[in-house]
Amino acid sequence: MHGLVQAAGRWDPTIHDHAADTRVGLDALLDTALSNASTLAGRQGETGQLRIGILMPNSLAWLEALITTLAAGSAGVPLPLPSGFGGPQAYMDHISLLADTARLDAIIYNAADLAPTVRALRSRLNGVEFLDISGWPTARPASVTEAADDPRIIQFTSGSTSRPKGVILTAANISAAVAILAEHFFLTPTDALGNWLPFFHDMGLFMTLAALTHGSSLHLWTPSQAARRPLAWLRQFAENRCTVAAAPNFFYSQLADAAAKEGTPADLDLSTWRVAINGSETVRADTIERFTRAFRPAGFHEAAMWPSYGLAEATLPAAIHRPGLGFTTRAVARGDLAPGEPVRFTAVGAPGSRTVVGCGRQLRGTGLRVTDPHGNPLPEAHLGEIQLRSPTVMAGYLDRPAAEAPVTSEGWLITGDLGFLSDGELFITGRTKNVAIINGQNVYAEDLEHLVRDALGDQVRCGVTAGMDEEDREFILICFEHSGTYEEQSEAVTLVRNQVSAALGGFRATVVALPDRQLPHTTSGKIRRAALADVAGRYL
């Protein structure tokens, strides 16, 4: 894997760290990383492959740490940062759980970042060595061989709680993934990737590796830089003539909201932005339409929006939008979305309809299919569970029996996502575990979130979990954030409950108003549906 990065050195792409306002060529970064690798490789001795956590914000140092780890023959374990964990104790507990699960030998950090956090972790993580990358001794460059089936990155899935799942990605998985990403997004040395997604998130990490290994230059921001001032981030993205970016749907919505509030800057030039990858969560047609409408005057073309589908267990790529076309949608009847059954298409906006966005097509060298509840392949326009077969599919979950891996004997990854194929395009409707059957109808958490936004406004932050409780009864829990008075919150709860009841034939959902910033999120910004009940219990 580090050989792929070395080969890209012939283009010597530039990496610009906007948080530190520093630039470096890939060649220089490689020189430093390979020197570091000699020191790290010498620590392995007879203990076998080391597992090295990487704990830093997006930065040149983070990339240096990863290349150092790869070049030393070790396995890198990207670790999340404290934001989004509801307090220091929750974060410490989570990192302790990851360190124990991964059996980390060491954590690479930068003394300039997270000093209090590192001090606290040192006292908590006995037996884990902490290596300050800023004070690394100079050594001769390393020369390490690697096998294709060696674990190189252990990617913990977002929101892991009691038993975190460490996805084992081999050198072969990663090499195949970056090749597929580069081919389908047409990445070349003339491109510039603008990335704010954290490197412990699969889309941020593997899009960055795909860009670097194919000679594209790289512009780095931290998530907070993009989230706090989205239009300022977009201006920097444009001024640096970036051509590619990837983000979840919510960030495109934030940019559209900011433009509606502040106005689209008159001098903003987005004409070089050719690929805007939209993935990692439900892609919404109204978000794409609002975003395109807001930034078309700045030169953004709707064909640049690429809804895509990926997951950590597939080293990211699973389906990618066809280039040169606008996004595609299908309007389907909500009540007829039953696994194994045909999908009934309706007119957009018809009563009981739901609009879903196409998230791409089968990729080179991969298989993509939809199956019934028994695992049998279904024809197009039938709802079922999405399965993927690809050289990018993980080797398994860390230290778990092979039987626990969601992979069939024929090598098909069972994704746990529901969807259907139409004209070769994949349309995703939800997750298998976020479905309740109410009055004979399948009700998806994503649909209920749309109802909440219809009632309270598109900007409301909400989360829904649905399914069966311990007594085999259907349940729906709806949580939303509301900063108003108790009376205003009560009115909002009543409004949402009535709207849901009307839509579901009188079914009474549990609806809870939360204070601001109380919805549980994964490290990548998505709602942690499994944790909603615990949070709601504090406010019922």
Coordinates of C-alpha atoms in Angstrom, one line a residue:
M1 CA 0.0 0.0 0.0
H2 CA 2.8 2.4 0.8
G3 CA 4.3 1.5 -2.5
L4 CA 1.2 3.0 -4.3
V5 CA 1.8 6.2 -2.4
Q6 CA 5.5 6.1 -3.3
A7 CA 4.7 5.6 -7.0
A8 CA 2.5 8.7 -6.9
G9 CA 5.5 10.7 -5.8
R10 CA 6.6 10.9 -9.5
W11 CA 3.8 13.6 -9.8
D12 CA 4.8 15.1 -6.5
P13 CA 1.3 16.5 -5.8
T14 CA 1.0 19.3 -3.2
I15 CA -0.8 18.8 0.1
H16 CA -2.1 22.0 1.6
D17 CA -3.1 21.9 5.3
H18 CA -5.4 24.9 5.6
A19 CA -5.8 24.7 9.4
A20 CA -2.0 25.2 9.8
D21 CA -1.6 27.1 6.5
T22 CA 1.2 24.9 5.4
R23 CA 2.0 23.1 2.2
V24 CA 4.3 20.2 1.4
G25 CA 4.9 18.0 -1.6
L26 CA 4.2 14.3 -1.4
D27 CA 7.8 13.5 -2.0
A28 CA 8.9 15.4 1.1
L29 CA 6.1 13.9 3.2
L30 CA 7.2 10.4 2.0
D31 CA 10.8 11.1 3.0
T32 CA 9.8 11.9 6.5
A33 CA 7.3 9.1 6.8
L34 CA 9.8 6.5 5.5
S35 CA 12.4 7.6 8.0
N36 CA 9.9 7.4 10.8
A37 CA 9.0 3.9 9.6
S38 CA 12.4 2.5 10.3
T39 CA 12.0 3.4 14.0
L40 CA 8.5 2.0 14.1
A41 CA 9.5 -1.2 12.3
G42 CA 12.3 -1.8 14.8
R43 CA 9.8 -1.9 17.6
Q44 CA 8.0 -4.9 16.1
G45 CA 10.7 -7.4 16.9
E46 CA 9.3 -10.9 17.4
T47 CA 5.8 -9.7 18.5
G48 CA 4.4 -9.7 15.0
Q49 CA 2.5 -6.9 13.3
L50 CA 1.9 -3.9 15.5
R51 CA -1.5 -2.2 15.8
I52 CA -1.0 1.6 15.8
G53 CA -3.8 4.0 16.7
I54 CA -3.7 7.4 14.9
L55 CA -5.1 10.2 17.1
M56 CA -4.9 13.7 15.4
P57 CA -7.1 16.2 13.6
N58 CA -7.0 16.3 9.8
S59 CA -3.4 17.4 9.0
L60 CA -0.2 16.7 7.3
A61 CA 0.9 15.0 10.4
W62 CA -2.1 12.6 10.2
L63 CA -1.1 11.5 6.7
E64 CA 2.5 11.2 7.7
A65 CA 1.5 8.9 10.6
L66 CA -0.5 6.7 8.3
I67 CA 2.2 6.4 5.7
T68 CA 4.7 5.7 8.5
T69 CA 2.5 2.9 9.8
L70 CA 1.9 1.4 6.4
A71 CA 5.6 1.5 5.5
A72 CA 6.6 -0.1 8.8
G73 CA 4.3 -3.1 8.0
S74 CA 2.0 -2.2 10.9
A75 CA -1.8 -2.0 10.9
G76 CA -3.2 1.6 11.3
V77 CA -6.3 2.2 13.4
P78 CA -7.8 5.6 12.8
L79 CA -9.3 6.9 16.1
P80 CA -12.1 9.5 16.5
L81 CA -11.7 12.9 18.1
P82 CA -13.6 14.1 21.2
S83 CA -16.3 16.1 19.4
G84 CA -19.7 14.4 19.3
F85 CA -19.3 12.2 22.4
G86 CA -21.3 14.2 24.9
G87 CA -18.4 14.9 27.3
P88 CA -14.9 13.9 28.2
Q89 CA -15.9 10.8 30.1
A90 CA -18.0 9.3 27.3
Y91 CA -15.0 9.9 24.9
M92 CA -12.5 8.3 27.3
D93 CA -14.8 5.3 27.7
H94 CA -15.1 5.0 23.9
I95 CA -11.4 5.2 23.2
S96 CA -10.6 2.8 26.0
L97 CA -13.1 0.3 24.4
L98 CA -11.5 0.7 21.0
A99 CA -8.0 0.4 22.3
D100 CA -8.9 -2.8 24.2
T101 CA -10.8 -4.2 21.2
A102 CA -8.0 -3.5 18.8
R103 CA -5.3 -4.4 21.3
L104 CA -3.4 -1.3 20.4
D105 CA 0.4 -1.4 20.9
A106 CA 0.8 2.4 20.5
I107 CA -1.0 5.6 19.6
I108 CA 0.7 8.2 17.3
Y109 CA -0.2 11.7 18.2
N110 CA 1.1 15.2 17.7
A111 CA 2.1 17.1 20.8
A112 CA 0.7 20.3 19.3
D113 CA -2.8 18.8 19.2
L114 CA -5.1 17.4 21.9
A115 CA -2.5 17.8 24.7
P116 CA -5.1 17.5 27.6
T117 CA -6.8 14.5 25.9
V118 CA -3.5 12.7 25.4
R119 CA -2.6 13.3 29.1
A120 CA -5.9 11.8 30.2
L121 CA -5.6 8.8 27.9
R122 CA -2.0 8.1 29.0
S123 CA -3.3 7.5 32.6
R124 CA -6.2 5.4 31.3
L125 CA -4.6 3.1 28.7
N126 CA -2.1 1.0 30.5
G127 CA 0.3 -0.9 28.2
V128 CA -0.3 1.5 25.2
E129 CA 2.7 3.4 24.2
F130 CA 2.2 7.1 23.1
L131 CA 4.5 8.2 20.2
D132 CA 4.8 11.9 19.5
I133 CA 5.2 12.3 15.8
S134 CA 6.6 15.8 16.2
G135 CA 9.6 14.5 18.1
W136 CA 10.3 11.4 16.0
P137 CA 14.0 10.6 15.7
T138 CA 15.5 10.7 12.2
A139 CA 16.5 7.3 10.8
R140 CA 17.4 5.7 7.5
P141 CA 14.4 5.0 5.2
A142 CA 12.6 1.7 5.8
S143 CA 12.4 -1.2 3.4
V144 CA 9.4 -3.3 4.3
T145 CA 7.6 -6.0 2.3
E146 CA 3.9 -6.7 2.6
A147 CA 1.6 -9.5 1.6
A148 CA -1.7 -8.7 -0.2
D149 CA -3.7 -10.3 2.7
D150 CA -1.9 -8.4 5.5
P151 CA -4.3 -6.3 7.6
R152 CA -3.3 -2.7 6.9
I153 CA -6.1 -0.6 8.3
I154 CA -8.7 -1.5 11.0
Q155 CA -11.7 0.8 10.5
F156 CA -14.1 0.9 13.3
T157 CA -17.7 1.5 12.1
S158 CA -19.3 4.8 13.2
G159 CA -21.3 4.7 16.4
S160 CA -20.0 1.4 17.7
T161 CA -21.0 1.1 21.3
S162 CA -20.8 -2.0 23.6
R163 CA -19.0 -4.3 21.1
P164 CA -17.2 -2.1 18.5
K165 CA -16.8 -3.7 15.1
G166 CA -13.3 -3.4 13.7
V167 CA -13.4 -3.8 10.0
I168 CA -10.2 -5.5 8.8
L169 CA -9.0 -4.1 5.5
T170 CA -6.1 -5.8 3.8
A171 CA -3.5 -4.4 1.4
A172 CA -5.5 -6.0 -1.4
N173 CA -8.8 -4.4 -0.2
I174 CA -7.3 -0.9 -0.1
S175 CA -5.4 -1.2 -3.4
A176 CA -8.6 -2.3 -5.1
A177 CA -10.7 0.4 -3.5
V178 CA -8.4 3.3 -4.4
A179 CA -8.2 2.0 -8.0
I180 CA -12.0 1.7 -8.3
L181 CA -12.5 5.2 -6.8
A182 CA -9.9 6.8 -9.1
E183 CA -11.3 5.1 -12.2
H184 CA -15.0 5.9 -11.6
F185 CA -14.3 9.5 -10.5
F186 CA -11.7 10.0 -13.2
L187 CA -9.0 11.2 -10.8
T188 CA -5.8 12.4 -12.4
P189 CA -2.9 14.6 -11.5
T190 CA -4.8 17.6 -12.8
D191 CA -7.4 17.2 -10.0
A192 CA -7.5 18.8 -6.6
L193 CA -9.5 17.1 -3.8
G194 CA -10.9 19.4 -1.1
N195 CA -11.5 17.3 2.0
W196 CA -12.9 18.3 5.4
L197 CA -14.2 14.9 6.4
P198 CA -12.3 13.4 9.3
F199 CA -9.7 10.8 8.4
F200 CA -11.3 8.3 10.8
H201 CA -14.3 8.3 8.5
D202 CA -14.1 5.9 5.6
M203 CA -15.2 8.4 3.0
G204 CA -12.6 11.0 4.1
L205 CA -9.8 8.5 4.4
F206 CA -10.2 6.5 1.2
M207 CA -11.1 9.4 -1.1
T208 CA -7.9 11.0 0.1
L209 CA -5.8 7.9 -0.5
A210 CA -7.4 7.5 -4.0
A211 CA -6.5 11.1 -4.8
L212 CA -2.9 10.9 -3.5
T213 CA -2.2 7.5 -5.2
H214 CA -3.3 9.0 -8.5
G215 CA -1.3 12.2 -8.3
S216 CA -4.1 14.6 -7.4
S217 CA -3.3 17.5 -5.1
L218 CA -5.0 17.7 -1.8
H219 CA -6.5 20.5 0.3
L220 CA -7.2 19.7 3.9
W221 CA -9.6 21.3 6.4
T222 CA -10.9 20.2 9.7
P223 CA -14.6 19.3 10.2
S224 CA -15.1 22.4 12.5
Q225 CA -13.7 24.7 9.8
A226 CA -16.4 23.5 7.4
A227 CA -19.2 23.2 9.9
R228 CA -18.9 26.6 11.6
R229 CA -18.6 28.7 8.5
P230 CA -19.7 26.6 5.5
L231 CA -19.7 29.5 3.0
A232 CA -16.2 30.6 4.1
W233 CA -15.1 27.0 3.5
L234 CA -16.7 27.0 0.1
R235 CA -14.9 30.2 -0.8
Q236 CA -11.5 28.7 0.0
F237 CA -12.5 25.5 -1.9
A238 CA -13.3 27.6 -5.0
E239 CA -10.3 29.9 -4.6
N240 CA -8.0 26.9 -4.7
R241 CA -9.6 25.6 -7.8
C242 CA -10.6 22.3 -6.2
T243 CA -12.3 19.9 -8.6
V244 CA -13.5 17.1 -6.3
A245 CA -15.2 17.0 -2.9
A246 CA -17.1 14.4 -0.9
A247 CA -19.6 15.0 1.9
P248 CA -22.8 13.5 3.4
N249 CA -26.1 15.0 2.3
F250 CA -26.4 17.1 5.5
F251 CA -23.4 19.3 4.5
Y252 CA -24.9 20.2 1.1
S253 CA -28.1 21.1 3.0
Q254 CA -26.0 23.3 5.3
L255 CA -24.4 25.1 2.4
A256 CA -27.8 25.7 0.7
D257 CA -29.2 27.0 4.0
A258 CA -26.2 29.4 4.4
A259 CA -26.7 30.7 0.9
A260 CA -30.4 31.3 1.5
K261 CA -29.5 33.2 4.7
E262 CA -26.4 35.1 3.7
G263 CA -26.8 35.1 -0.1
T264 CA -24.5 33.4 -2.6
P265 CA -21.3 35.4 -2.8
A266 CA -21.3 37.3 -6.1
D267 CA -17.6 36.5 -6.9
L268 CA -17.8 32.8 -6.0
D269 CA -16.6 30.7 -8.9
L270 CA -17.4 27.0 -8.7
S271 CA -16.9 26.2 -12.4
T272 CA -14.0 23.9 -11.7
W273 CA -16.0 21.7 -9.4
R274 CA -16.7 18.6 -11.5
V275 CA -17.5 15.9 -8.9
A276 CA -19.5 16.6 -5.7
I277 CA -19.9 13.2 -4.1
N278 CA -23.0 12.9 -2.0
G279 CA -23.1 9.8 0.2
S280 CA -22.7 8.2 3.7
E281 CA -26.3 8.9 4.6
T282 CA -29.7 9.2 2.9
V283 CA -29.4 11.4 -0.2
R284 CA -32.4 13.7 -0.5
A285 CA -33.7 15.1 -3.8
D286 CA -34.8 18.4 -2.2
T287 CA -31.3 19.0 -0.9
I288 CA -29.7 18.5 -4.3
E289 CA -32.3 20.8 -5.9
R290 CA -31.8 23.5 -3.3
F291 CA -28.0 23.2 -3.5
T292 CA -28.0 23.4 -7.3
R293 CA -30.4 26.3 -7.3
A294 CA -28.3 28.2 -4.8
F295 CA -25.0 27.7 -6.5
R296 CA -25.9 27.5 -10.2
P297 CA -25.2 31.3 -10.5
A298 CA -21.6 30.6 -9.2
G299 CA -21.0 28.1 -12.0
F300 CA -22.0 24.8 -10.3
H301 CA -23.6 22.4 -12.7
E302 CA -26.1 19.8 -11.5
A303 CA -24.3 17.0 -13.4
A304 CA -21.4 17.5 -11.0
M305 CA -23.6 16.1 -8.1
W306 CA -22.8 12.4 -7.8
P307 CA -25.0 10.5 -5.4
S308 CA -23.1 7.4 -4.4
Y309 CA -23.3 4.5 -2.0
G310 CA -20.5 3.0 0.2
L311 CA -19.8 1.4 3.5
A312 CA -16.8 0.6 5.7
E313 CA -17.1 -3.1 5.1
A314 CA -16.5 -2.5 1.4
T315 CA -13.5 -0.2 1.9
L316 CA -16.0 2.5 0.8
P317 CA -17.1 2.0 -2.9
A318 CA -20.3 0.0 -3.5
A319 CA -22.1 2.0 -6.2
I320 CA -21.2 5.3 -8.0
H321 CA -23.4 7.6 -10.2
R322 CA -22.9 7.6 -13.9
P323 CA -21.0 10.7 -15.1
G324 CA -22.4 13.4 -17.2
L325 CA -26.0 13.0 -16.1
G326 CA -28.1 14.7 -13.6
F327 CA -29.3 12.8 -10.6
T328 CA -32.2 10.3 -11.0
T329 CA -35.3 9.8 -8.8
R330 CA -38.1 7.4 -8.4
A331 CA -41.4 8.1 -6.6
V332 CA -42.6 5.0 -4.8
A333 CA -45.7 4.1 -2.7
R334 CA -44.5 4.1 0.9
G335 CA -47.1 1.6 2.1
D336 CA -46.1 -1.0 -0.6
L337 CA -42.4 -1.1 0.3
A338 CA -42.2 -4.7 1.5
P339 CA -39.0 -6.8 1.3
G340 CA -39.3 -9.4 -1.5
E341 CA -42.2 -7.6 -3.2
P342 CA -42.5 -5.5 -6.3
V343 CA -42.0 -1.7 -5.8
R344 CA -45.1 0.3 -6.9
F345 CA -44.0 3.5 -8.7
T346 CA -46.2 6.6 -8.4
A347 CA -46.2 10.2 -9.5
V348 CA -44.0 12.6 -7.6
G349 CA -45.9 14.3 -4.9
A350 CA -48.8 11.8 -5.0
P351 CA -50.5 11.0 -1.7
G352 CA -48.5 8.4 0.2
S353 CA -45.5 8.7 -2.2
R354 CA -41.9 8.9 -1.4
T355 CA -39.1 10.2 -3.7
V356 CA -35.8 8.3 -3.5
V357 CA -32.6 9.2 -5.3
G358 CA -30.5 6.9 -7.4
C359 CA -27.2 6.2 -5.8
G360 CA -25.1 4.7 -8.6
R361 CA -24.5 1.6 -10.5
Q362 CA -22.4 -1.6 -10.3
L363 CA -18.7 -0.9 -10.4
R364 CA -15.9 -2.5 -12.4
G365 CA -15.0 -5.9 -11.1
T366 CA -17.9 -6.1 -8.6
G367 CA -21.3 -7.6 -8.3
L368 CA -24.4 -5.8 -7.0
R369 CA -27.7 -7.5 -6.3
V370 CA -30.9 -7.2 -4.3
T371 CA -32.2 -10.3 -2.4
D372 CA -35.4 -11.4 -0.7
P373 CA -35.4 -12.2 3.1
H374 CA -34.1 -15.7 2.3
G375 CA -31.1 -14.4 0.3
N376 CA -32.5 -15.2 -3.2
P377 CA -31.7 -12.6 -5.9
L378 CA -34.6 -10.5 -7.0
P379 CA -35.4 -8.9 -10.4
E380 CA -35.4 -5.1 -10.9
A381 CA -38.1 -3.0 -9.2
H382 CA -38.3 -5.4 -6.3
L383 CA -37.4 -4.3 -2.8
G384 CA -34.8 -6.3 -0.9
E385 CA -31.5 -6.3 0.9
I386 CA -28.5 -5.0 -0.9
Q387 CA -25.6 -7.4 -1.4
L388 CA -22.2 -6.6 -2.8
R389 CA -19.3 -8.9 -4.1
S390 CA -16.0 -7.1 -4.7
P391 CA -12.3 -7.3 -4.1
T392 CA -12.8 -4.4 -1.7
V393 CA -15.0 -6.5 0.7
M394 CA -13.3 -6.7 4.1
A395 CA -11.4 -9.7 5.4
G396 CA -13.8 -9.9 8.4
Y397 CA -14.4 -8.2 11.8
L398 CA -11.5 -8.0 14.1
D399 CA -11.2 -10.9 16.5
R400 CA -14.7 -12.2 15.8
P401 CA -15.6 -15.6 14.4
A402 CA -15.9 -15.8 10.6
A403 CA -19.6 -16.7 11.2
E404 CA -20.3 -13.3 12.6
A405 CA -19.1 -11.5 9.4
P406 CA -22.1 -10.6 7.2
V407 CA -20.7 -12.4 4.1
T408 CA -22.2 -15.4 2.4
S409 CA -20.3 -18.6 1.4
E410 CA -20.2 -17.2 -2.1
G411 CA -18.5 -14.0 -1.0
W412 CA -21.5 -11.6 -1.0
L413 CA -21.5 -8.9 1.6
I414 CA -24.9 -8.6 3.3
T415 CA -25.1 -4.8 3.8
G416 CA -28.2 -4.5 6.0
D417 CA -29.5 -1.8 3.6
L418 CA -32.8 -2.1 1.8
G419 CA -33.3 -0.9 -1.8
F420 CA -34.2 -1.8 -5.4
L421 CA -32.7 -1.6 -8.8
S422 CA -34.3 0.3 -11.6
D423 CA -32.7 0.6 -15.1
G424 CA -29.5 -0.6 -13.5
E425 CA -29.5 2.2 -10.9
L426 CA -29.5 1.5 -7.2
F427 CA -32.2 3.2 -5.0
I428 CA -31.9 2.9 -1.3
T429 CA -34.9 3.0 0.9
G430 CA -33.6 2.4 4.4
R431 CA -32.0 -0.1 6.8
T432 CA -33.5 -3.5 7.6
K433 CA -33.3 -2.7 11.3
N434 CA -35.1 0.6 11.1
V435 CA -38.5 -0.6 9.9
A436 CA -41.8 -1.1 11.8
I437 CA -45.0 -2.6 10.4
I438 CA -47.9 -0.4 11.4
N439 CA -51.4 -1.3 10.3
G440 CA -50.0 -3.7 7.7
Q441 CA -47.7 -1.0 6.3
N442 CA -43.9 -1.0 6.4
V443 CA -42.8 2.3 8.0
Y444 CA -39.2 3.4 7.6
A445 CA -37.4 5.7 10.0
E446 CA -36.3 7.9 7.1
D447 CA -39.9 8.5 6.1
L448 CA -40.8 9.6 9.6
E449 CA -37.9 12.0 9.7
H450 CA -39.4 13.6 6.5
L451 CA -42.8 13.9 8.4
V452 CA -41.0 15.7 11.3
R453 CA -39.4 18.1 8.9
D454 CA -42.7 18.7 7.2
A455 CA -44.2 19.6 10.6
L456 CA -41.4 21.7 12.1
G457 CA -39.4 22.9 9.1
D458 CA -36.6 21.5 7.0
Q459 CA -33.9 22.7 9.4
V460 CA -35.0 20.7 12.4
R461 CA -32.5 18.2 13.7
C462 CA -34.3 14.9 14.3
G463 CA -33.8 11.2 14.6
V464 CA -36.2 8.2 14.5
T465 CA -35.8 4.6 15.4
A466 CA -38.5 2.0 14.6
G467 CA -38.9 -1.7 14.9
M468 CA -39.9 -4.3 17.5
D469 CA -39.5 -4.0 21.3
E470 CA -38.6 -6.8 23.7
E471 CA -42.3 -7.8 23.9
D472 CA -42.6 -8.1 20.1
R473 CA -44.7 -4.9 19.9
E474 CA -44.1 -2.4 17.1
F475 CA -42.6 0.9 18.4
I476 CA -41.6 4.2 16.9
L477 CA -39.5 6.7 18.8
I478 CA -39.1 10.2 17.4
C479 CA -36.7 12.7 18.9
F480 CA -36.0 16.3 17.7
E481 CA -34.1 19.2 19.1
H482 CA -36.0 22.3 20.1
S483 CA -34.6 25.4 21.8
G484 CA -37.9 27.0 22.9
T485 CA -39.7 27.1 26.2
Y486 CA -41.4 24.1 27.8
E487 CA -44.7 25.2 26.4
E488 CA -43.3 25.6 22.9
Q489 CA -41.7 22.2 23.0
S490 CA -45.0 20.7 24.2
E491 CA -46.8 22.3 21.2
A492 CA -44.1 20.9 18.8
V493 CA -44.4 17.4 20.3
T494 CA -48.2 17.5 19.9
L495 CA -47.9 18.7 16.3
V496 CA -45.5 16.0 15.4
R497 CA -47.4 13.3 17.2
N498 CA -50.7 14.3 15.5
Q499 CA -49.0 14.4 12.0
V500 CA -47.5 10.9 12.5
S501 CA -50.8 9.6 13.9
A502 CA -52.6 10.9 10.8
A503 CA -50.1 9.3 8.5
L504 CA -50.2 6.0 10.3
G505 CA -53.9 5.5 10.9
G506 CA -54.0 6.5 14.5
F507 CA -50.7 4.8 15.7
R508 CA -49.3 6.7 18.7
A509 CA -45.6 7.2 18.4
T510 CA -43.4 8.2 21.3
V511 CA -42.2 11.8 20.6
V512 CA -39.6 13.6 22.6
A513 CA -38.3 17.2 22.4
L514 CA -34.6 17.4 23.3
P515 CA -32.5 20.5 24.1
D516 CA -30.1 21.7 21.4
R517 CA -27.1 19.4 20.7
Q518 CA -28.5 16.4 22.5
L519 CA -29.2 14.1 19.6
P520 CA -26.6 11.3 19.6
H521 CA -24.3 11.4 16.5
T522 CA -21.7 9.1 15.1
T523 CA -18.2 10.6 14.6
S524 CA -19.2 11.3 11.0
G525 CA -22.3 13.4 11.9
K526 CA -25.0 10.8 11.3
I527 CA -27.7 10.0 13.9
R528 CA -26.9 7.1 16.2
R529 CA -30.4 5.5 16.0
A530 CA -29.5 2.8 18.5
A531 CA -28.7 5.4 21.2
L532 CA -31.9 7.4 20.8
A533 CA -33.8 5.5 23.5
D534 CA -31.1 6.1 26.1
V535 CA -31.1 9.9 25.4
A536 CA -34.9 10.2 25.2
G537 CA -35.2 8.4 28.6
R538 CA -33.6 11.4 30.2
Y539 CA -36.2 13.8 29.0
L540 CA -39.4 11.7 29.1

